[in-house]
CSV table of C-alpha atoms in Angstrom, one decimal:
chain,number,residue,atom,x,y,z
A,1,UNK,CA,53.0,1.5,76.8
A,2,UNK,CA,50.0,0.1,75.6
A,3,UNK,CA,46.2,1.5,75.4
A,4,UNK,CA,44.8,-0.2,78.0
A,5,UNK,CA,47.3,1.2,80.1
A,6,UNK,CA,47.0,4.3,78.8
A,7,UNK,CA,43.9,5.0,79.8
A,8,UNK,CA,44.1,3.6,83.3
A,9,UNK,CA,46.9,5.8,83.9
A,10,UNK,CA,44.8,8.8,82.9
A,11,UNK,CA,43.3,8.3,85.5
A,12,UNK,CA,45.1,9.0,87.8
A,13,UNK,CA,45.2,12.1,90.9
A,14,UNK,CA,41.2,13.1,90.1
A,15,UNK,CA,39.0,12.0,92.5
A,16,UNK,CA,36.2,9.0,92.4
A,17,UNK,CA,33.3,10.8,91.5
A,18,UNK,CA,35.1,12.2,88.3
A,19,UNK,CA,36.6,9.0,87.8
A,20,UNK,CA,33.3,7.9,87.2
A,21,UNK,CA,31.9,10.8,85.2
A,22,UNK,CA,34.9,10.6,82.5
A,23,UNK,CA,33.4,7.3,82.8
A,24,UNK,CA,29.7,8.3,82.1
A,25,UNK,CA,30.9,10.7,79.2
A,26,UNK,CA,32.6,8.0,77.5
A,27,UNK,CA,29.6,6.2,77.6
A,28,UNK,CA,27.3,8.8,75.7
A,29,UNK,CA,29.9,9.3,73.3
A,30,UNK,CA,28.9,5.1,72.4
A,31,UNK,CA,25.7,5.6,72.4
A,32,UNK,CA,26.1,8.9,69.9
A,33,UNK,CA,28.4,6.4,68.1
A,34,UNK,CA,25.8,3.1,67.7
A,35,UNK,CA,22.6,6.2,66.9
A,36,UNK,CA,24.6,7.7,63.7
A,37,UNK,CA,25.5,4.2,63.2
A,38,UNK,CA,22.2,2.9,62.5
A,39,UNK,CA,20.7,6.0,61.6
A,40,UNK,CA,22.8,5.6,58.7
A,41,UNK,CA,21.4,2.4,58.1
A,42,UNK,CA,18.4,3.1,58.1
A,43,UNK,CA,19.5,6.2,56.0
A,44,UNK,CA,21.6,4.3,52.8
A,45,UNK,CA,18.5,0.9,53.6
A,46,UNK,CA,16.1,3.7,52.5
A,47,UNK,CA,18.2,5.4,50.2
A,48,UNK,CA,19.2,1.8,48.6
A,49,UNK,CA,16.1,0.7,46.9
A,50,UNK,CA,16.8,4.4,45.0
A,51,UNK,CA,20.6,3.8,44.6
A,52,UNK,CA,21.5,0.5,44.2
A,53,UNK,CA,20.0,0.7,40.4
A,54,UNK,CA,22.4,3.3,39.8
A,55,UNK,CA,25.7,1.9,41.7
A,56,UNK,CA,24.6,-1.3,40.6
A,57,UNK,CA,27.1,-0.9,36.9
A,58,UNK,CA,29.9,-0.2,40.2
A,59,UNK,CA,29.7,-3.3,41.8
A,60,UNK,CA,28.9,-5.5,37.7
A,61,UNK,CA,32.3,-3.9,36.9
A,62,UNK,CA,34.0,-5.5,40.3
A,63,UNK,CA,32.5,-9.1,40.3
A,64,UNK,CA,29.7,-9.8,37.8
A,65,UNK,CA,30.8,-10.7,34.8
A,66,UNK,CA,34.4,-10.0,32.6
A,67,UNK,CA,32.3,-11.2,28.9
A,68,UNK,CA,29.8,-10.1,26.0
A,69,UNK,CA,28.1,-11.5,25.0
A,70,UNK,CA,27.9,-12.6,20.9
A,71,UNK,CA,25.2,-11.4,18.4
A,72,UNK,CA,21.4,-10.1,17.6
A,73,UNK,CA,20.3,-11.3,21.2
A,74,UNK,CA,17.5,-13.5,21.9
A,75,UNK,CA,13.5,-13.2,23.1
A,76,UNK,CA,12.6,-9.0,22.4
A,77,UNK,CA,12.3,-6.8,25.7
A,78,UNK,CA,11.1,-3.1,26.2
A,79,UNK,CA,13.7,-0.5,27.9
A,80,UNK,CA,12.2,2.7,29.4
A,81,UNK,CA,15.4,5.2,29.5
A,82,UNK,CA,14.7,8.4,31.7
A,83,UNK,CA,15.3,11.8,30.5
A,84,UNK,CA,18.5,12.9,30.9
A,85,UNK,CA,19.7,9.7,32.0
A,86,UNK,CA,23.9,9.4,31.6
A,87,UNK,CA,26.0,6.6,29.7
A,88,UNK,CA,26.2,4.5,32.3
A,89,UNK,CA,22.8,4.6,34.6
A,90,UNK,CA,21.8,2.9,30.3
A,91,UNK,CA,24.1,0.5,30.4
A,92,UNK,CA,23.5,-0.6,34.3
A,93,UNK,CA,19.5,-0.7,33.3
A,94,UNK,CA,20.1,-3.1,30.5
A,95,UNK,CA,23.0,-5.2,32.4
A,96,UNK,CA,19.7,-5.7,34.7
A,97,UNK,CA,17.3,-6.6,32.3
A,98,UNK,CA,19.4,-9.5,30.5
A,99,UNK,CA,20.0,-7.3,27.6
A,100,UNK,CA,24.5,-6.6,28.3
A,101,UNK,CA,26.0,-8.8,30.1
A,102,UNK,CA,28.5,-6.3,31.4
A,103,UNK,CA,28.6,-2.5,31.3
A,104,UNK,CA,32.5,-2.2,29.7
A,105,UNK,CA,31.9,-2.7,26.4
A,106,UNK,CA,29.5,-1.9,25.7
A,107,UNK,CA,29.9,2.6,27.7
A,108,UNK,CA,33.6,1.4,25.5
A,109,UNK,CA,31.0,1.0,22.2
A,110,UNK,CA,29.9,4.3,22.7
A,111,UNK,CA,32.8,6.0,23.5
A,112,UNK,CA,34.1,4.5,20.4
A,113,UNK,CA,30.8,5.8,18.5
A,114,UNK,CA,30.8,8.8,19.8
A,115,UNK,CA,26.9,7.9,20.0
A,116,UNK,CA,23.3,9.6,22.0
A,117,UNK,CA,21.8,7.4,23.8
A,118,UNK,CA,17.7,9.6,23.1
A,119,UNK,CA,15.3,9.0,26.2
A,120,UNK,CA,11.6,6.9,25.5
A,121,UNK,CA,11.1,3.2,25.1
A,122,UNK,CA,13.4,0.7,23.0
A,123,UNK,CA,12.6,-2.9,22.0
A,124,UNK,CA,15.5,-4.1,22.6
A,125,UNK,CA,17.4,-8.1,22.8
A,126,UNK,CA,18.0,-11.1,25.4
A,127,UNK,CA,21.3,-11.4,25.7
A,128,UNK,CA,23.2,-9.2,23.2
A,129,UNK,CA,26.4,-8.0,22.4
A,130,UNK,CA,27.5,-4.1,23.2
A,131,UNK,CA,28.0,-3.4,19.6
A,132,UNK,CA,24.4,-4.9,18.7
A,133,UNK,CA,23.5,-3.2,21.7
A,134,UNK,CA,24.0,0.5,20.8
A,135,UNK,CA,23.2,-0.5,17.2
A,136,UNK,CA,19.4,-1.0,19.0
A,137,UNK,CA,19.2,1.9,19.6
A,138,UNK,CA,20.6,4.4,17.5
A,139,UNK,CA,18.8,2.4,15.1
A,140,UNK,CA,16.0,1.0,16.9
A,141,UNK,CA,14.8,-2.6,16.3
A,142,UNK,CA,12.0,-2.6,14.4
A,143,UNK,CA,8.1,-3.9,15.6
A,144,UNK,CA,7.1,-6.4,13.5
A,145,UNK,CA,4.1,-6.2,11.9
A,146,UNK,CA,1.2,-7.0,9.7
A,147,UNK,CA,-0.8,-5.6,7.3
A,148,UNK,CA,-4.7,-6.2,6.0
A,149,UNK,CA,-4.5,-5.4,2.5
A,150,UNK,CA,-8.4,-4.0,1.4
A,151,UNK,CA,-10.5,-6.3,0.5
A,152,UNK,CA,-9.3,-8.9,2.9
A,153,UNK,CA,-12.2,-11.1,4.3
A,154,UNK,CA,-11.8,-12.8,8.0
A,155,UNK,CA,-10.4,-16.0,7.0
A,156,UNK,CA,-7.3,-13.9,5.2
A,157,UNK,CA,-7.2,-11.7,8.1
A,158,UNK,CA,-6.8,-14.5,10.3
A,159,UNK,CA,-4.3,-16.8,8.2
A,160,UNK,CA,-2.2,-13.4,7.6
A,161,UNK,CA,-2.2,-12.8,11.8
A,162,UNK,CA,-1.7,-16.5,12.3
A,163,UNK,CA,1.6,-16.5,9.8
A,164,UNK,CA,3.1,-13.0,11.6
A,165,UNK,CA,3.2,-16.2,14.2
A,166,UNK,CA,0.3,-15.3,16.3
A,167,UNK,CA,-1.4,-19.2,17.9
A,168,UNK,CA,-3.5,-19.6,16.6
A,169,UNK,CA,-5.7,-20.8,19.2
A,170,UNK,CA,-5.4,-18.0,20.7
A,171,UNK,CA,-6.6,-16.0,17.0
A,172,UNK,CA,-9.3,-18.5,16.5
A,173,UNK,CA,-10.4,-17.5,20.3
A,174,UNK,CA,-10.4,-13.8,19.4
A,175,UNK,CA,-11.9,-13.9,15.7
A,176,UNK,CA,-14.6,-16.8,16.1
A,177,UNK,CA,-18.6,-16.0,17.0
A,178,UNK,CA,-17.6,-12.9,17.1
A,179,UNK,CA,-18.9,-8.9,16.7
A,180,UNK,CA,-18.6,-6.0,17.0
A,181,UNK,CA,-20.7,-5.3,20.2
A,182,UNK,CA,-17.6,-8.1,21.7
A,183,UNK,CA,-14.9,-5.0,20.3
A,184,UNK,CA,-17.5,-2.3,21.9
A,185,UNK,CA,-18.6,-0.8,18.9
A,186,UNK,CA,-22.4,-1.0,19.1
A,187,UNK,CA,-23.7,-2.0,15.3
A,188,UNK,CA,-25.4,-4.9,14.9
A,189,UNK,CA,-23.5,-7.5,11.9
A,190,UNK,CA,-23.8,-11.3,12.3
A,191,UNK,CA,-20.0,-10.8,13.0
A,192,UNK,CA,-16.8,-9.1,12.2
A,193,UNK,CA,-17.0,-9.3,9.0
A,194,UNK,CA,-17.0,-5.9,7.4
A,195,UNK,CA,-15.3,-3.8,10.7
A,196,UNK,CA,-11.9,-5.0,10.5
A,197,UNK,CA,-9.7,-1.8,9.4
A,198,UNK,CA,-7.8,-2.8,6.5
A,199,UNK,CA,-3.9,-0.9,7.7
A,200,UNK,CA,-0.5,-1.3,9.0
A,201,UNK,CA,0.2,-2.5,12.6
A,202,UNK,CA,3.3,-2.7,15.3
A,203,UNK,CA,3.1,-6.1,16.4
A,204,UNK,CA,4.9,-6.8,20.0
A,205,UNK,CA,5.5,-9.5,22.6
A,206,UNK,CA,3.0,-7.1,25.4
A,207,UNK,CA,0.0,-7.9,22.4
A,208,UNK,CA,-3.2,-10.4,22.4
A,209,UNK,CA,-4.7,-10.8,19.3
A,210,UNK,CA,-7.3,-9.5,20.9
A,211,UNK,CA,-5.7,-6.1,21.2
A,212,UNK,CA,-5.1,-6.0,17.7
A,213,UNK,CA,-8.9,-6.9,16.5
A,214,UNK,CA,-10.1,-4.5,19.1
A,215,UNK,CA,-6.9,-1.8,16.8
A,216,UNK,CA,-9.1,-2.9,14.6
A,217,UNK,CA,-12.1,-2.9,14.7
A,218,UNK,CA,-11.7,0.9,17.2
A,219,UNK,CA,-10.0,1.6,13.9
A,220,UNK,CA,-13.3,1.3,11.6
A,221,UNK,CA,-15.1,3.3,14.4
A,222,UNK,CA,-12.9,6.2,14.1
A,223,UNK,CA,-13.8,6.1,10.6
A,224,UNK,CA,-16.9,6.4,11.4
A,225,UNK,CA,-17.4,8.8,13.0
A,226,UNK,CA,-15.0,11.4,11.1
A,227,UNK,CA,-17.1,9.7,7.3
A,228,UNK,CA,-20.6,11.0,9.7
A,229,UNK,CA,-21.4,7.5,9.5
A,230,UNK,CA,-23.8,7.2,12.5
A,231,UNK,CA,-24.2,3.7,14.3
A,232,UNK,CA,-27.6,3.0,13.5
A,233,UNK,CA,-26.8,2.9,9.3
A,234,UNK,CA,-23.0,1.6,9.5
A,235,UNK,CA,-23.6,-2.0,8.8
A,236,UNK,CA,-25.7,-1.7,5.5
A,237,UNK,CA,-22.8,1.8,4.3
A,238,UNK,CA,-21.0,-0.3,4.8
A,239,UNK,CA,-22.3,-3.6,3.1
A,240,UNK,CA,-22.8,-1.6,-0.2
A,241,UNK,CA,-18.9,0.4,0.2
A,242,UNK,CA,-17.8,-4.3,-0.1
A,243,UNK,CA,-20.2,-5.1,-2.4
A,244,UNK,CA,-18.0,-2.0,-4.3
A,245,UNK,CA,-15.0,-3.2,-3.0
A,246,UNK,CA,-14.5,-6.2,-4.9
A,247,UNK,CA,-17.1,-6.0,-7.9
A,248,UNK,CA,-15.2,-2.3,-8.4
A,249,UNK,CA,-11.5,-1.9,-9.2
A,250,UNK,CA,-9.7,1.8,-7.7
A,251,UNK,CA,-11.5,4.0,-10.4
A,252,UNK,CA,-14.0,6.0,-8.1
A,253,UNK,CA,-16.1,7.8,-10.7
A,254,UNK,CA,-16.7,3.1,-12.3
A,255,UNK,CA,-17.7,3.0,-8.2
A,256,UNK,CA,-19.3,5.2,-7.6
A,257,UNK,CA,-22.1,4.3,-10.2
A,258,UNK,CA,-21.1,0.7,-8.9
A,259,UNK,CA,-22.9,2.0,-6.0
A,260,UNK,CA,-25.4,3.4,-8.0
A,261,UNK,CA,-26.5,0.1,-9.4
A,262,UNK,CA,-27.0,-1.9,-6.7
A,263,UNK,CA,-29.3,1.3,-5.5
A,264,UNK,CA,-31.2,0.6,-8.0
A,265,UNK,CA,-31.8,-3.3,-8.4
A,266,UNK,CA,-33.3,-2.9,-4.4
A,267,UNK,CA,-35.1,0.2,-5.8
A,268,UNK,CA,-39.0,0.3,-6.4
A,269,UNK,CA,-37.9,1.3,-9.9
A,270,UNK,CA,-35.7,-2.7,-10.3
A,271,UNK,CA,-35.6,-4.7,-13.4
A,272,UNK,CA,-34.1,-7.7,-10.9
A,273,UNK,CA,-37.0,-8.4,-9.0
A,274,UNK,CA,-35.2,-6.8,-6.2
A,275,UNK,CA,-31.9,-9.2,-6.5
A,276,UNK,CA,-28.5,-7.6,-6.6
A,277,UNK,CA,-27.1,-10.4,-8.0
A,278,UNK,CA,-23.6,-10.4,-7.4
A,279,UNK,CA,-21.4,-12.5,-8.1
A,280,UNK,CA,-19.0,-11.8,-5.5
A,281,UNK,CA,-21.8,-12.5,-2.2
A,282,UNK,CA,-22.3,-16.2,-3.7
A,283,UNK,CA,-18.3,-16.5,-4.5
A,284,UNK,CA,-18.1,-15.2,-1.2
A,285,UNK,CA,-20.1,-17.7,0.6
A,286,UNK,CA,-18.1,-20.7,-1.7
A,287,UNK,CA,-15.1,-18.8,-2.2
A,288,UNK,CA,-13.3,-16.6,-4.3
A,289,UNK,CA,-11.9,-17.6,-7.8
A,290,UNK,CA,-10.0,-14.6,-9.3
A,291,UNK,CA,-12.6,-13.9,-12.0
A,292,UNK,CA,-15.5,-13.7,-9.7
A,293,UNK,CA,-17.3,-15.7,-12.1
A,294,UNK,CA,-20.0,-18.7,-10.7
A,295,UNK,CA,-21.5,-21.5,-12.0
A,296,UNK,CA,-25.4,-22.4,-12.1
A,297,UNK,CA,-25.0,-24.7,-9.1
A,298,UNK,CA,-23.6,-22.2,-6.5
A,299,UNK,CA,-25.8,-19.2,-7.4
A,300,UNK,CA,-28.6,-22.0,-6.1
A,301,UNK,CA,-26.5,-21.8,-2.3
A,302,UNK,CA,-30.0,-20.9,0.4
A,303,UNK,CA,-27.5,-18.8,2.7
A,304,UNK,CA,-29.0,-15.5,3.2
A,305,UNK,CA,-25.0,-13.9,1.1
A,306,UNK,CA,-27.5,-14.6,-1.8
A,307,UNK,CA,-28.2,-12.3,-3.9
A,308,UNK,CA,-29.5,-14.4,-6.8
A,309,UNK,CA,-31.9,-15.9,-4.2
A,310,UNK,CA,-32.8,-13.2,-0.8
A,311,UNK,CA,-34.2,-9.3,-2.2
A,312,UNK,CA,-32.5,-6.5,-0.7
A,313,UNK,CA,-29.3,-6.3,1.0
A,314,UNK,CA,-27.2,-9.2,2.2
A,315,UNK,CA,-26.4,-9.5,6.5
A,316,UNK,CA,-23.4,-8.1,7.0
A,317,UNK,CA,-20.9,-7.4,4.7
A,318,UNK,CA,-18.2,-9.6,2.9
A,319,UNK,CA,-15.1,-7.6,3.6
A,320,UNK,CA,-13.0,-4.9,5.3
A,321,UNK,CA,-13.6,-1.9,2.3
A,322,UNK,CA,-11.5,-0.1,1.3
A,323,UNK,CA,-12.5,4.3,2.9
A,324,UNK,CA,-12.5,5.0,-1.0
A,325,UNK,CA,-15.4,2.1,-1.0
A,326,UNK,CA,-16.7,3.3,1.5
A,327,UNK,CA,-17.3,7.5,-0.3
A,328,UNK,CA,-18.3,5.5,-3.0
A,329,UNK,CA,-21.1,4.1,-1.1
A,330,UNK,CA,-22.2,6.8,0.5
A,331,UNK,CA,-22.2,9.4,-2.6
A,332,UNK,CA,-23.7,7.5,-6.0
A,333,UNK,CA,-23.6,8.2,-8.7
A,334,UNK,CA,-26.8,9.9,-10.2
A,335,UNK,CA,-27.7,6.7,-13.0
A,336,UNK,CA,-30.6,4.9,-13.9
A,337,UNK,CA,-28.3,2.1,-15.0
A,338,UNK,CA,-28.7,-1.0,-13.5
A,339,UNK,CA,-26.8,-3.5,-15.1
A,340,UNK,CA,-22.5,-3.7,-15.0
A,341,UNK,CA,-20.2,-5.9,-16.4
A,342,UNK,CA,-15.9,-5.6,-16.7
A,343,UNK,CA,-15.0,-6.3,-19.8
A,344,UNK,CA,-12.1,-6.0,-19.7
A,345,UNK,CA,-10.9,-7.6,-16.3
A,346,UNK,CA,-7.4,-6.9,-16.7
A,347,UNK,CA,-7.5,-3.0,-17.0
A,348,UNK,CA,-11.2,-2.9,-15.4
A,349,UNK,CA,-12.5,-1.3,-17.8
A,350,UNK,CA,-16.5,-1.6,-17.4
A,351,UNK,CA,-19.6,-1.3,-18.8
A,352,UNK,CA,-23.0,0.3,-17.7
A,353,UNK,CA,-26.7,-0.3,-18.9
A,354,UNK,CA,-30.1,0.9,-18.2
A,355,UNK,CA,-32.1,-2.4,-19.7
A,356,UNK,CA,-31.4,-5.9,-19.8
A,357,UNK,CA,-31.0,-6.0,-23.8
A,358,UNK,CA,-27.7,-3.7,-23.5
A,359,UNK,CA,-26.4,-4.9,-20.0
A,360,UNK,CA,-26.4,-8.6,-23.0
A,361,UNK,CA,-24.8,-6.7,-25.6
A,362,UNK,CA,-21.8,-5.7,-22.5
A,363,UNK,CA,-21.7,-9.2,-21.8
A,364,UNK,CA,-21.0,-10.5,-24.5
A,365,UNK,CA,-18.3,-8.0,-25.4
A,366,UNK,CA,-16.9,-9.5,-21.6
A,367,UNK,CA,-17.2,-13.0,-22.9
A,368,UNK,CA,-15.4,-12.7,-26.3
A,369,UNK,CA,-12.7,-11.3,-23.6
A,370,UNK,CA,-13.0,-15.0,-21.3
A,371,UNK,CA,-12.3,-16.6,-24.6
A,372,UNK,CA,-9.2,-14.8,-26.0
A,373,UNK,CA,-8.0,-15.3,-22.5
A,374,UNK,CA,-9.0,-19.1,-22.2
A,375,UNK,CA,-10.2,-18.7,-19.1
A,376,UNK,CA,-13.8,-20.7,-18.0
A,377,UNK,CA,-17.1,-18.9,-17.6
A,378,UNK,CA,-18.3,-21.8,-15.7
């Protein structure tokens, strides 16, 4: 007997009122079923926002590509792995981010290597093989870095940034005609020279040239705070420190003496007419030579950085000084020296004098070194 026949036959023997009541009950059941279905759709629709990600790997396994990428991948991407994530969840996440093609080869590699995935932010690459992806999670991909050495000038730092892969126009925009105030450091200085802290900086795709410069300036500000240098004194101290950095080796004692010589030269007891007479500042104008010697013509420049013609300190630093040079500028040695010369640039040996006659004798020692090493003294 067909279902339809069964339905009608089941109404036999019922009164018309009972048949109508039965139909009403049947209609109410259908309405309840429809309501339940709608509620389920709504629940799964909302839950799907949170659950599809977890289920994504299942769909990928059933309907997605079955192969695996080859190699180490292409563009870098940042992956945030939440605490407590299972290997399956991480695999699904990597598939969605385009890091791996599908989850199964990745999970097989995890099992083969008995690897444990740690929570955190990871640098990965798009289109990595599963083997490369697991390796990147076990031995993280180190972000690219740039290193600004002590004593580097803005133009040199600019070259370092461009050589690291940064866009040249963006680097120029971040550095050219900028001052510390443009990066939130309230110090009067004619440029960023001296305010790009010498250190190593991490690079990634999200960082712009301005971001990196901001980090450099921020580190300078931190260093000034740690050394107790107020903003009103910062440019003077960093300018002196940059001269010490360029004119003397890393020996703390020599540096503190060189700092004292410069201060004595611009004091009331100056024997140089208030002139620093620093070859380093002239070299800054014209481009440094390996031995920092300068020619008579170069020393005739009208630049405010020509300390053979302009009294006092130059307008600002001539490089990014090291912490040691800054400390020497803060705590110069006690003494009456007015002159110094590195008599052996190879070893850094430096002789000091408190009068010009003794200084000339020291200079002769330096000239002898130049002759012996076939150096041109200009």
